[in-house]
């Protein structure tokens, strides 16, 4: 059996994963574009921002309630206490 007959399954799996991620990204961005057009956004910048942010997910209530604040609202004034 020569080296050309050996299948590198890890490389094949990485290639498949990259193709799946690419397809998911394309689908997600296309859906965002269609939503932006149907919303009749005011400018190209708004359209672009909607498409660029399509991978973000909204916060859930459990993410906001009772969670410790990692950064104060105004860090400049909190240092002056």
PDB file of N, CA, C and O in Angstrom:
ATOM      1  N   UNK A   1       0.847  -1.176   0.000  1.00  0.00           N
ATOM      2  CA  UNK A   1       0.000   0.000   0.000  1.00  0.00           C
ATOM      3  C   UNK A   1       0.895   1.242   0.000  1.00  0.00           C
ATOM      4  O   UNK A   1       1.769   1.391   0.830  1.00  0.00           O
ATOM      5  N   UNK A   2       0.660   2.150  -0.931  1.00  0.00           N
ATOM      6  CA  UNK A   2       1.501   3.341  -1.031  1.00  0.00           C
ATOM      7  C   UNK A   2       0.929   4.475  -0.180  1.00  0.00           C
ATOM      8  O   UNK A   2      -0.182   4.386   0.349  1.00  0.00           O
ATOM      9  N   UNK A   3       1.695   5.548  -0.051  1.00  0.00           N
ATOM     10  CA  UNK A   3       1.249   6.704   0.740  1.00  0.00           C
ATOM     11  C   UNK A   3       0.031   7.376   0.120  1.00  0.00           C
ATOM     12  O   UNK A   3      -0.751   8.008   0.811  1.00  0.00           O
ATOM     13  N   UNK A   4      -0.151   7.257  -1.172  1.00  0.00           N
ATOM     14  CA  UNK A   4      -1.283   7.887  -1.850  1.00  0.00           C
ATOM     15  C   UNK A   4      -2.597   7.165  -1.562  1.00  0.00           C
ATOM     16  O   UNK A   4      -3.655   7.734  -1.708  1.00  0.00           O
ATOM     17  N   UNK A   5      -2.514   5.910  -1.134  1.00  0.00           N
ATOM     18  CA  UNK A   5      -3.714   5.123  -0.857  1.00  0.00           C
ATOM     19  C   UNK A   5      -4.216   5.307   0.571  1.00  0.00           C
ATOM     20  O   UNK A   5      -5.318   4.887   0.897  1.00  0.00           O
ATOM     21  N   UNK A   6      -3.434   5.937   1.436  1.00  0.00           N
ATOM     22  CA  UNK A   6      -3.805   6.120   2.831  1.00  0.00           C
ATOM     23  C   UNK A   6      -4.673   7.367   2.958  1.00  0.00           C
ATOM     24  O   UNK A   6      -4.341   8.432   2.446  1.00  0.00           O
ATOM     25  N   UNK A   7      -5.784   7.219   3.670  1.00  0.00           N
ATOM     26  CA  UNK A   7      -6.707   8.344   3.870  1.00  0.00           C
ATOM     27  C   UNK A   7      -6.398   8.986   5.216  1.00  0.00           C
ATOM     28  O   UNK A   7      -6.352   8.311   6.246  1.00  0.00           O
ATOM     29  N   UNK A   8      -6.202  10.282   5.201  1.00  0.00           N
ATOM     30  CA  UNK A   8      -5.965  11.041   6.432  1.00  0.00           C
ATOM     31  C   UNK A   8      -7.320  11.513   6.954  1.00  0.00           C
ATOM     32  O   UNK A   8      -7.857  12.528   6.508  1.00  0.00           O
ATOM     33  N   UNK A   9      -7.876  10.741   7.891  1.00  0.00           N
ATOM     34  CA  UNK A   9      -9.224  11.033   8.375  1.00  0.00           C
ATOM     35  C   UNK A   9      -9.303  12.335   9.161  1.00  0.00           C
ATOM     36  O   UNK A   9     -10.306  13.032   9.115  1.00  0.00           O
ATOM     37  N   UNK A  10      -8.254  12.691   9.881  1.00  0.00           N
ATOM     38  CA  UNK A  10      -8.282  13.945  10.637  1.00  0.00           C
ATOM     39  C   UNK A  10      -8.313  15.143   9.689  1.00  0.00           C
ATOM     40  O   UNK A  10      -9.037  16.115   9.927  1.00  0.00           O
ATOM     41  N   UNK A  11      -7.566  15.095   8.604  1.00  0.00           N
ATOM     42  CA  UNK A  11      -7.592  16.184   7.625  1.00  0.00           C
ATOM     43  C   UNK A  11      -8.945  16.233   6.930  1.00  0.00           C
ATOM     44  O   UNK A  11      -9.487  17.316   6.671  1.00  0.00           O
ATOM     45  N   UNK A  12      -9.501  15.064   6.656  1.00  0.00           N
ATOM     46  CA  UNK A  12     -10.813  15.002   6.023  1.00  0.00           C
ATOM     47  C   UNK A  12     -11.890  15.572   6.936  1.00  0.00           C
ATOM     48  O   UNK A  12     -12.772  16.308   6.496  1.00  0.00           O
ATOM     49  N   UNK A  13     -11.788  15.266   8.226  1.00  0.00           N
ATOM     50  CA  UNK A  13     -12.751  15.789   9.197  1.00  0.00           C
ATOM     51  C   UNK A  13     -12.621  17.313   9.329  1.00  0.00           C
ATOM     52  O   UNK A  13     -13.622  18.024   9.409  1.00  0.00           O
ATOM     53  N   UNK A  14     -11.391  17.827   9.348  1.00  0.00           N
ATOM     54  CA  UNK A  14     -11.189  19.285   9.419  1.00  0.00           C
ATOM     55  C   UNK A  14     -11.769  19.971   8.189  1.00  0.00           C
ATOM     56  O   UNK A  14     -12.397  21.022   8.298  1.00  0.00           O
ATOM     57  N   UNK A  15     -11.572  19.374   7.032  1.00  0.00           N
ATOM     58  CA  UNK A  15     -12.107  19.940   5.796  1.00  0.00           C
ATOM     59  C   UNK A  15     -13.636  19.943   5.813  1.00  0.00           C
ATOM     60  O   UNK A  15     -14.265  20.925   5.418  1.00  0.00           O
ATOM     61  N   UNK A  16     -14.225  18.855   6.303  1.00  0.00           N
ATOM     62  CA  UNK A  16     -15.684  18.779   6.402  1.00  0.00           C
ATOM     63  C   UNK A  16     -16.218  19.812   7.382  1.00  0.00           C
ATOM     64  O   UNK A  16     -17.199  20.502   7.101  1.00  0.00           O
ATOM     65  N   UNK A  17     -15.553  19.944   8.543  1.00  0.00           N
ATOM     66  CA  UNK A  17     -15.983  20.928   9.543  1.00  0.00           C
ATOM     67  C   UNK A  17     -15.898  22.346   8.986  1.00  0.00           C
ATOM     68  O   UNK A  17     -16.785  23.162   9.206  1.00  0.00           O
ATOM     69  N   UNK A  18     -14.855  22.659   8.253  1.00  0.00           N
ATOM     70  CA  UNK A  18     -14.711  23.984   7.650  1.00  0.00           C
ATOM     71  C   UNK A  18     -15.810  24.226   6.621  1.00  0.00           C
ATOM     72  O   UNK A  18     -16.373  25.330   6.549  1.00  0.00           O
ATOM     73  N   UNK A  19     -16.153  23.215   5.849  1.00  0.00           N
ATOM     74  CA  UNK A  19     -17.214  23.356   4.854  1.00  0.00           C
ATOM     75  C   UNK A  19     -18.574  23.551   5.522  1.00  0.00           C
ATOM     76  O   UNK A  19     -19.379  24.374   5.074  1.00  0.00           O
ATOM     77  N   UNK A  20     -18.829  22.836   6.609  1.00  0.00           N
ATOM     78  CA  UNK A  20     -20.098  22.986   7.344  1.00  0.00           C
ATOM     79  C   UNK A  20     -20.194  24.383   7.941  1.00  0.00           C
ATOM     80  O   UNK A  20     -21.232  25.051   7.843  1.00  0.00           O
ATOM     81  N   UNK A  21     -19.122  24.854   8.565  1.00  0.00           N
ATOM     82  CA  UNK A  21     -19.120  26.195   9.154  1.00  0.00           C
ATOM     83  C   UNK A  21     -19.310  27.268   8.084  1.00  0.00           C
ATOM     84  O   UNK A  21     -20.027  28.246   8.292  1.00  0.00           O
ATOM     85  N   UNK A  22     -18.696  27.077   6.943  1.00  0.00           N
ATOM     86  CA  UNK A  22     -18.837  28.024   5.843  1.00  0.00           C
ATOM     87  C   UNK A  22     -20.287  28.079   5.349  1.00  0.00           C
ATOM     88  O   UNK A  22     -20.832  29.156   5.097  1.00  0.00           O
ATOM     89  N   UNK A  23     -20.903  26.925   5.229  1.00  0.00           N
ATOM     90  CA  UNK A  23     -22.296  26.866   4.779  1.00  0.00           C
ATOM     91  C   UNK A  23     -23.228  27.496   5.804  1.00  0.00           C
ATOM     92  O   UNK A  23     -24.165  28.214   5.447  1.00  0.00           O
ATOM     93  N   UNK A  24     -22.975  27.261   7.091  1.00  0.00           N
ATOM     94  CA  UNK A  24     -23.798  27.870   8.144  1.00  0.00           C
ATOM     95  C   UNK A  24     -23.654  29.386   8.123  1.00  0.00           C
ATOM     96  O   UNK A  24     -24.633  30.113   8.278  1.00  0.00           O
ATOM     97  N   UNK A  25     -22.435  29.865   7.947  1.00  0.00           N
ATOM     98  CA  UNK A  25     -22.204  31.314   7.893  1.00  0.00           C
ATOM     99  C   UNK A  25     -22.919  31.924   6.688  1.00  0.00           C
ATOM    100  O   UNK A  25     -23.561  32.962   6.805  1.00  0.00           O
ATOM    101  N   UNK A  26     -22.815  31.277   5.533  1.00  0.00           N
ATOM    102  CA  UNK A  26     -23.482  31.778   4.339  1.00  0.00           C
ATOM    103  C   UNK A  26     -24.987  31.852   4.563  1.00  0.00           C
ATOM    104  O   UNK A  26     -25.622  32.863   4.240  1.00  0.00           O
ATOM    105  N   UNK A  27     -25.554  30.802   5.117  1.00  0.00           N
ATOM    106  CA  UNK A  27     -26.994  30.762   5.357  1.00  0.00           C
ATOM    107  C   UNK A  27     -27.422  31.851   6.339  1.00  0.00           C
ATOM    108  O   UNK A  27     -28.415  32.555   6.129  1.00  0.00           O
ATOM    109  N   UNK A  28     -26.662  31.996   7.437  1.00  0.00           N
ATOM    110  CA  UNK A  28     -26.970  32.996   8.457  1.00  0.00           C
ATOM    111  C   UNK A  28     -26.895  34.406   7.873  1.00  0.00           C
ATOM    112  O   UNK A  28     -27.788  35.237   8.099  1.00  0.00           O
ATOM    113  N   UNK A  29     -25.860  34.698   7.084  1.00  0.00           N
ATOM    114  CA  UNK A  29     -25.705  36.024   6.499  1.00  0.00           C
ATOM    115  C   UNK A  29     -26.779  36.288   5.442  1.00  0.00           C
ATOM    116  O   UNK A  29     -27.289  37.400   5.341  1.00  0.00           O
ATOM    117  N   UNK A  30     -27.129  35.273   4.671  1.00  0.00           N
ATOM    118  CA  UNK A  30     -28.161  35.447   3.658  1.00  0.00           C
ATOM    119  C   UNK A  30     -29.509  35.752   4.311  1.00  0.00           C
ATOM    120  O   UNK A  30     -30.253  36.628   3.846  1.00  0.00           O
ATOM    121  N   UNK A  31     -29.847  35.040   5.384  1.00  0.00           N
ATOM    122  CA  UNK A  31     -31.089  35.311   6.104  1.00  0.00           C
ATOM    123  C   UNK A  31     -31.095  36.727   6.670  1.00  0.00           C
ATOM    124  O   UNK A  31     -32.113  37.419   6.645  1.00  0.00           O
ATOM    125  N   UNK A  32     -29.953  37.180   7.186  1.00  0.00           N
ATOM    126  CA  UNK A  32     -29.853  38.541   7.726  1.00  0.00           C
ATOM    127  C   UNK A  32     -30.030  39.574   6.622  1.00  0.00           C
ATOM    128  O   UNK A  32     -30.682  40.604   6.819  1.00  0.00           O
ATOM    129  N   UNK A  33     -29.493  39.299   5.455  1.00  0.00           N
ATOM    130  CA  UNK A  33     -29.653  40.221   4.322  1.00  0.00           C
ATOM    131  C   UNK A  33     -31.111  40.318   3.915  1.00  0.00           C
ATOM    132  O   UNK A  33     -31.635  41.419   3.681  1.00  0.00           O
ATOM    133  N   UNK A  34     -31.783  39.178   3.854  1.00  0.00           N
ATOM    134  CA  UNK A  34     -33.197  39.192   3.473  1.00  0.00           C
ATOM    135  C   UNK A  34     -34.044  39.920   4.516  1.00  0.00           C
ATOM    136  O   UNK A  34     -34.959  40.672   4.169  1.00  0.00           O
ATOM    137  N   UNK A  35     -33.735  39.716   5.807  1.00  0.00           N
ATOM    138  CA  UNK A  35     -34.461  40.439   6.868  1.00  0.00           C
ATOM    139  C   UNK A  35     -34.214  41.936   6.761  1.00  0.00           C
ATOM    140  O   UNK A  35     -35.135  42.745   6.911  1.00  0.00           O
ATOM    141  N   UNK A  36     -32.974  42.329   6.512  1.00  0.00           N
ATOM    142  CA  UNK A  36     -32.636  43.752   6.417  1.00  0.00           C
ATOM    143  C   UNK A  36     -33.365  44.401   5.244  1.00  0.00           C
ATOM    144  O   UNK A  36     -33.860  45.521   5.357  1.00  0.00           O
ATOM    145  N   UNK A  37     -33.444  43.705   4.128  1.00  0.00           N
ATOM    146  CA  UNK A  37     -34.151  44.261   2.967  1.00  0.00           C
ATOM    147  C   UNK A  37     -35.632  44.368   3.261  1.00  0.00           C
ATOM    148  O   UNK A  37     -36.276  45.370   2.925  1.00  0.00           O
ATOM    149  N   UNK A  38     -36.210  43.361   3.915  1.00  0.00           N
ATOM    150  CA  UNK A  38     -37.649  43.409   4.213  1.00  0.00           C
ATOM    151  C   UNK A  38     -37.968  44.483   5.247  1.00  0.00           C
ATOM    152  O   UNK A  38     -39.075  45.014   5.270  1.00  0.00           O
ATOM    153  N   UNK A  39     -37.007  44.829   6.108  1.00  0.00           N
ATOM    154  CA  UNK A  39     -37.209  45.893   7.099  1.00  0.00           C
ATOM    155  C   UNK A  39     -37.009  47.272   6.494  1.00  0.00           C
ATOM    156  O   UNK A  39     -37.276  48.271   7.144  1.00  0.00           O
ATOM    157  N   UNK A  40     -36.527  47.317   5.273  1.00  0.00           N
ATOM    158  CA  UNK A  40     -36.264  48.577   4.568  1.00  0.00           C
ATOM    159  C   UNK A  40     -35.373  49.502   5.409  1.00  0.00           C
ATOM    160  O   UNK A  40     -35.770  50.602   5.786  1.00  0.00           O
ATOM    161  N   UNK A  41     -34.176  49.022   5.702  1.00  0.00           N
ATOM    162  CA  UNK A  41     -33.231  49.818   6.484  1.00  0.00           C
ATOM    163  C   UNK A  41     -32.905  51.109   5.748  1.00  0.00           C
ATOM    164  O   UNK A  41     -32.976  51.183   4.524  1.00  0.00           O
ATOM    165  N   UNK A  42     -32.552  52.132   6.513  1.00  0.00           N
ATOM    166  CA  UNK A  42     -32.374  53.463   5.950  1.00  0.00           C
ATOM    167  C   UNK A  42     -31.111  53.682   5.135  1.00  0.00           C
ATOM    168  O   UNK A  42     -31.092  54.509   4.235  1.00  0.00           O
ATOM    169  N   UNK A  43     -30.060  52.966   5.444  1.00  0.00           N
ATOM    170  CA  UNK A  43     -28.803  53.202   4.737  1.00  0.00           C
ATOM    171  C   UNK A  43     -28.033  51.895   4.587  1.00  0.00           C
ATOM    172  O   UNK A  43     -28.345  50.883   5.218  1.00  0.00           O
ATOM    173  N   UNK A  44     -27.010  51.959   3.764  1.00  0.00           N
ATOM    174  CA  UNK A  44     -26.169  50.785   3.567  1.00  0.00           C
ATOM    175  C   UNK A  44     -25.436  50.424   4.851  1.00  0.00           C
ATOM    176  O   UNK A  44     -25.240  49.244   5.152  1.00  0.00           O
ATOM    177  N   UNK A  45     -25.037  51.434   5.638  1.00  0.00           N
ATOM    178  CA  UNK A  45     -24.328  51.157   6.890  1.00  0.00           C
ATOM    179  C   UNK A  45     -25.197  50.366   7.856  1.00  0.00           C
ATOM    180  O   UNK A  45     -24.714  49.465   8.538  1.00  0.00           O
ATOM    181  N   UNK A  46     -26.489  50.690   7.941  1.00  0.00           N
ATOM    182  CA  UNK A  46     -27.398  49.916   8.784  1.00  0.00           C
ATOM    183  C   UNK A  46     -27.514  48.483   8.270  1.00  0.00           C
ATOM    184  O   UNK A  46     -27.504  47.527   9.045  1.00  0.00           O
ATOM    185  N   UNK A  47     -27.629  48.341   6.960  1.00  0.00           N
ATOM    186  CA  UNK A  47     -27.704  47.023   6.337  1.00  0.00           C
ATOM    187  C   UNK A  47     -26.449  46.218   6.666  1.00  0.00           C
ATOM    188  O   UNK A  47     -26.524  45.072   7.107  1.00  0.00           O
ATOM    189  N   UNK A  48     -25.296  46.842   6.483  1.00  0.00           N
ATOM    190  CA  UNK A  48     -24.013  46.181   6.738  1.00  0.00           C
ATOM    191  C   UNK A  48     -23.886  45.782   8.197  1.00  0.00           C
ATOM    192  O   UNK A  48     -23.444  44.669   8.509  1.00  0.00           O
ATOM    193  N   UNK A  49     -24.299  46.667   9.111  1.00  0.00           N
ATOM    194  CA  UNK A  49     -24.231  46.357  10.536  1.00  0.00           C
ATOM    195  C   UNK A  49     -25.109  45.169  10.900  1.00  0.00           C
ATOM    196  O   UNK A  49     -24.727  44.322  11.711  1.00  0.00           O
ATOM    197  N   UNK A  50     -26.304  45.105  10.320  1.00  0.00           N
ATOM    198  CA  UNK A  50     -27.185  43.969  10.584  1.00  0.00           C
ATOM    199  C   UNK A  50     -26.570  42.661  10.104  1.00  0.00           C
ATOM    200  O   UNK A  50     -26.644  41.638  10.782  1.00  0.00           O
ATOM    201  N   UNK A  51     -25.953  42.694   8.950  1.00  0.00           N
ATOM    202  CA  UNK A  51     -25.342  41.478   8.403  1.00  0.00           C
ATOM    203  C   UNK A  51     -24.119  41.080   9.230  1.00  0.00           C
ATOM    204  O   UNK A  51     -23.924  39.904   9.540  1.00  0.00           O
ATOM    205  N   UNK A  52     -23.303  42.053   9.617  1.00  0.00           N
ATOM    206  CA  UNK A  52     -22.103  41.743  10.395  1.00  0.00           C
ATOM    207  C   UNK A  52     -22.428  41.231  11.799  1.00  0.00           C
ATOM    208  O   UNK A  52     -21.650  40.486  12.389  1.00  0.00           O
ATOM    209  N   UNK A  53     -23.583  41.606  12.328  1.00  0.00           N
ATOM    210  CA  UNK A  53     -23.957  41.194  13.680  1.00  0.00           C
ATOM    211  C   UNK A  53     -24.877  39.983  13.695  1.00  0.00           C
ATOM    212  O   UNK A  53     -25.396  39.614  14.742  1.00  0.00           O
ATOM    213  N   UNK A  54     -25.064  39.337  12.562  1.00  0.00           N
ATOM    214  CA  UNK A  54     -26.028  38.237  12.497  1.00  0.00           C
ATOM    215  C   UNK A  54     -25.599  37.023  13.308  1.00  0.00           C
ATOM    216  O   UNK A  54     -26.429  36.197  13.661  1.00  0.00           O
ATOM    217  N   UNK A  55     -24.328  36.908  13.667  1.00  0.00           N
ATOM    218  CA  UNK A  55     -23.872  35.767  14.454  1.00  0.00           C
ATOM    219  C   UNK A  55     -24.129  35.947  15.947  1.00  0.00           C
ATOM    220  O   UNK A  55     -24.026  35.007  16.720  1.00  0.00           O
ATOM    221  N   UNK A  56     -24.501  37.154  16.373  1.00  0.00           N
ATOM    222  CA  UNK A  56     -24.749  37.432  17.780  1.00  0.00           C
ATOM    223  C   UNK A  56     -26.112  36.903  18.200  1.00  0.00           C
ATOM    224  O   UNK A  56     -27.056  36.920  17.417  1.00  0.00           O
ATOM    225  N   UNK A  57     -26.207  36.464  19.440  1.00  0.00           N
ATOM    226  CA  UNK A  57     -27.472  35.961  19.975  1.00  0.00           C
ATOM    227  C   UNK A  57     -27.912  36.879  21.097  1.00  0.00           C
ATOM    228  O   UNK A  57     -27.088  37.397  21.854  1.00  0.00           O
ATOM    229  N   UNK A  58     -29.214  37.088  21.256  1.00  0.00           N
ATOM    230  CA  UNK A  58     -29.682  37.970  22.329  1.00  0.00           C
ATOM    231  C   UNK A  58     -29.423  37.346  23.704  1.00  0.00           C
ATOM    232  O   UNK A  58     -29.355  36.127  23.850  1.00  0.00           O
ATOM    233  N   UNK A  59     -29.267  38.216  24.695  1.00  0.00           N
ATOM    234  CA  UNK A  59     -29.081  37.749  26.058  1.00  0.00           C
ATOM    235  C   UNK A  59     -30.374  37.149  26.583  1.00  0.00           C
ATOM    236  O   UNK A  59     -31.466  37.605  26.249  1.00  0.00           O
ATOM    237  N   UNK A  60     -30.248  36.148  27.406  1.00  0.00           N
ATOM    238  CA  UNK A  60     -31.407  35.573  28.076  1.00  0.00           C
ATOM    239  C   UNK A  60     -31.551  36.239  29.430  1.00  0.00           C
ATOM    240  O   UNK A  60     -30.627  36.871  29.935  1.00  0.00           O
ATOM    241  N   UNK A  61     -32.731  36.083  30.042  1.00  0.00           N
ATOM    242  CA  UNK A  61     -32.981  36.720  31.324  1.00  0.00           C
ATOM    243  C   UNK A  61     -31.988  36.235  32.379  1.00  0.00           C
ATOM    244  O   UNK A  61     -31.515  37.014  33.188  1.00  0.00           O
ATOM    245  N   UNK A  62     -31.649  34.954  32.347  1.00  0.00           N
ATOM    246  CA  UNK A  62     -30.704  34.428  33.337  1.00  0.00           C
ATOM    247  C   UNK A  62     -29.316  35.030  33.172  1.00  0.00           C
ATOM    248  O   UNK A  62     -28.537  35.062  34.109  1.00  0.00           O
ATOM    249  N   UNK A  63     -29.003  35.520  31.970  1.00  0.00           N
ATOM    250  CA  UNK A  63     -27.707  36.142  31.739  1.00  0.00           C
ATOM    251  C   UNK A  63     -27.623  37.522  32.386  1.00  0.00           C
ATOM    252  O   UNK A  63     -26.542  37.977  32.739  1.00  0.00           O
ATOM    253  N   UNK A  64     -28.758  38.176  32.550  1.00  0.00           N
ATOM    254  CA  UNK A  64     -28.763  39.537  33.062  1.00  0.00           C
ATOM    255  C   UNK A  64     -29.052  39.605  34.554  1.00  0.00           C
ATOM    256  O   UNK A  64     -28.467  40.411  35.267  1.00  0.00           O
ATOM    257  N   UNK A  65     -29.972  38.794  35.057  1.00  0.00           N
ATOM    258  CA  UNK A  65     -30.401  38.882  36.453  1.00  0.00           C
ATOM    259  C   UNK A  65     -29.401  38.229  37.395  1.00  0.00           C
ATOM    260  O   UNK A  65     -29.010  37.082  37.218  1.00  0.00           O
ATOM    261  N   UNK A  66     -28.970  38.973  38.389  1.00  0.00           N
ATOM    262  CA  UNK A  66     -28.117  38.435  39.430  1.00  0.00           C
ATOM    263  C   UNK A  66     -26.675  38.201  39.029  1.00  0.00           C
ATOM    264  O   UNK A  66     -25.894  37.695  39.826  1.00  0.00           O
ATOM    265  N   UNK A  67     -26.328  38.547  37.838  1.00  0.00           N
ATOM    266  CA  UNK A  67     -24.949  38.342  37.404  1.00  0.00           C
ATOM    267  C   UNK A  67     -24.086  39.474  37.952  1.00  0.00           C
ATOM    268  O   UNK A  67     -24.500  40.631  37.951  1.00  0.00           O
ATOM    269  N   UNK A  68     -22.899  39.143  38.443  1.00  0.00           N
ATOM    270  CA  UNK A  68     -22.032  40.220  38.947  1.00  0.00           C
ATOM    271  C   UNK A  68     -21.555  41.106  37.797  1.00  0.00           C
ATOM    272  O   UNK A  68     -21.290  40.630  36.703  1.00  0.00           O
ATOM    273  N   UNK A  69     -21.492  42.386  38.071  1.00  0.00           N
ATOM    274  CA  UNK A  69     -21.019  43.328  37.056  1.00  0.00           C
ATOM    275  C   UNK A  69     -19.511  43.244  36.976  1.00  0.00           C
ATOM    276  O   UNK A  69     -18.813  43.375  37.980  1.00  0.00           O
ATOM    277  N   UNK A  70     -19.009  43.057  35.787  1.00  0.00           N
ATOM    278  CA  UNK A  70     -17.569  42.937  35.594  1.00  0.00           C
ATOM    279  C   UNK A  70     -16.915  44.296  35.382  1.00  0.00           C
ATOM    280  O   UNK A  70     -15.731  44.448  35.548  1.00  0.00           O
ATOM    281  N   UNK A  71     -17.722  45.270  34.980  1.00  0.00           N
ATOM    282  CA  UNK A  71     -17.173  46.598  34.753  1.00  0.00           C
ATOM    283  C   UNK A  71     -18.181  47.608  35.271  1.00  0.00           C
ATOM    284  O   UNK A  71     -19.370  47.505  34.992  1.00  0.00           O
ATOM    285  N   UNK A  72     -17.732  48.581  36.028  1.00  0.00           N
ATOM    286  CA  UNK A  72     -18.668  49.595  36.510  1.00  0.00           C
ATOM    287  C   UNK A  72     -19.206  50.425  35.349  1.00  0.00           C
ATOM    288  O   UNK A  72     -18.625  50.472  34.265  1.00  0.00           O
ATOM    289  N   UNK A  73     -20.327  51.058  35.595  1.00  0.00           N
ATOM    290  CA  UNK A  73     -20.986  51.849  34.560  1.00  0.00           C
ATOM    291  C   UNK A  73     -20.055  52.937  34.039  1.00  0.00           C
ATOM    292  O   UNK A  73     -19.905  53.146  32.860  1.00  0.00           O
ATOM    293  N   UNK A  74     -19.417  53.652  34.929  1.00  0.00           N
ATOM    294  CA  UNK A  74     -18.504  54.711  34.533  1.00  0.00           C
ATOM    295  C   UNK A  74     -17.187  54.510  35.286  1.00  0.00           C
ATOM    296  O   UNK A  74     -17.045  54.941  36.421  1.00  0.00           O
ATOM    297  N   UNK A  75     -16.213  53.879  34.675  1.00  0.00           N
ATOM    298  CA  UNK A  75     -14.984  53.567  35.396  1.00  0.00           C
ATOM    299  C   UNK A  75     -14.187  54.798  35.811  1.00  0.00           C
ATOM    300  O   UNK A  75     -13.407  54.746  36.748  1.00  0.00           O
ATOM    301  N   UNK A  76     -14.400  55.926  35.150  1.00  0.00           N
ATOM    302  CA  UNK A  76     -13.647  57.129  35.508  1.00  0.00           C
ATOM    303  C   UNK A  76     -14.088  57.637  36.870  1.00  0.00           C
ATOM    304  O   UNK A  76     -13.277  57.992  37.709  1.00  0.00           O
ATOM    305  N   UNK A  77     -15.386  57.638  37.133  1.00  0.00           N
ATOM    306  CA  UNK A  77     -15.876  58.160  38.411  1.00  0.00           C
ATOM    307  C   UNK A  77     -15.695  57.166  39.534  1.00  0.00           C
ATOM    308  O   UNK A  77     -15.560  57.563  40.672  1.00  0.00           O
ATOM    309  N   UNK A  78     -15.684  55.881  39.258  1.00  0.00           N
ATOM    310  CA  UNK A  78     -15.543  54.896  40.337  1.00  0.00           C
ATOM    311  C   UNK A  78     -14.151  54.939  40.947  1.00  0.00           C
ATOM    312  O   UNK A  78     -13.977  54.571  42.101  1.00  0.00           O
ATOM    313  N   UNK A  79     -13.159  55.393  40.212  1.00  0.00           N
ATOM    314  CA  UNK A  79     -11.801  55.487  40.756  1.00  0.00           C
ATOM    315  C   UNK A  79     -11.642  56.704  41.648  1.00  0.00           C
ATOM    316  O   UNK A  79     -10.694  56.789  42.407  1.00  0.00           O
ATOM    317  N   UNK A  80     -12.564  57.657  41.574  1.00  0.00           N
ATOM    318  CA  UNK A  80     -12.464  58.888  42.351  1.00  0.00           C
ATOM    319  C   UNK A  80     -13.115  58.780  43.719  1.00  0.00           C
ATOM    320  O   UNK A  80     -13.207  59.760  44.424  1.00  0.00           O
ATOM    321  N   UNK A  81     -13.583  57.622  44.125  1.00  0.00           N
ATOM    322  CA  UNK A  81     -14.282  57.493  45.414  1.00  0.00           C
ATOM    323  C   UNK A  81     -13.352  57.649  46.577  1.00  0.00           C
ATOM    324  O   UNK A  81     -12.243  57.269  46.628  1.00  0.00           O
TER     325      UNK A  81
END
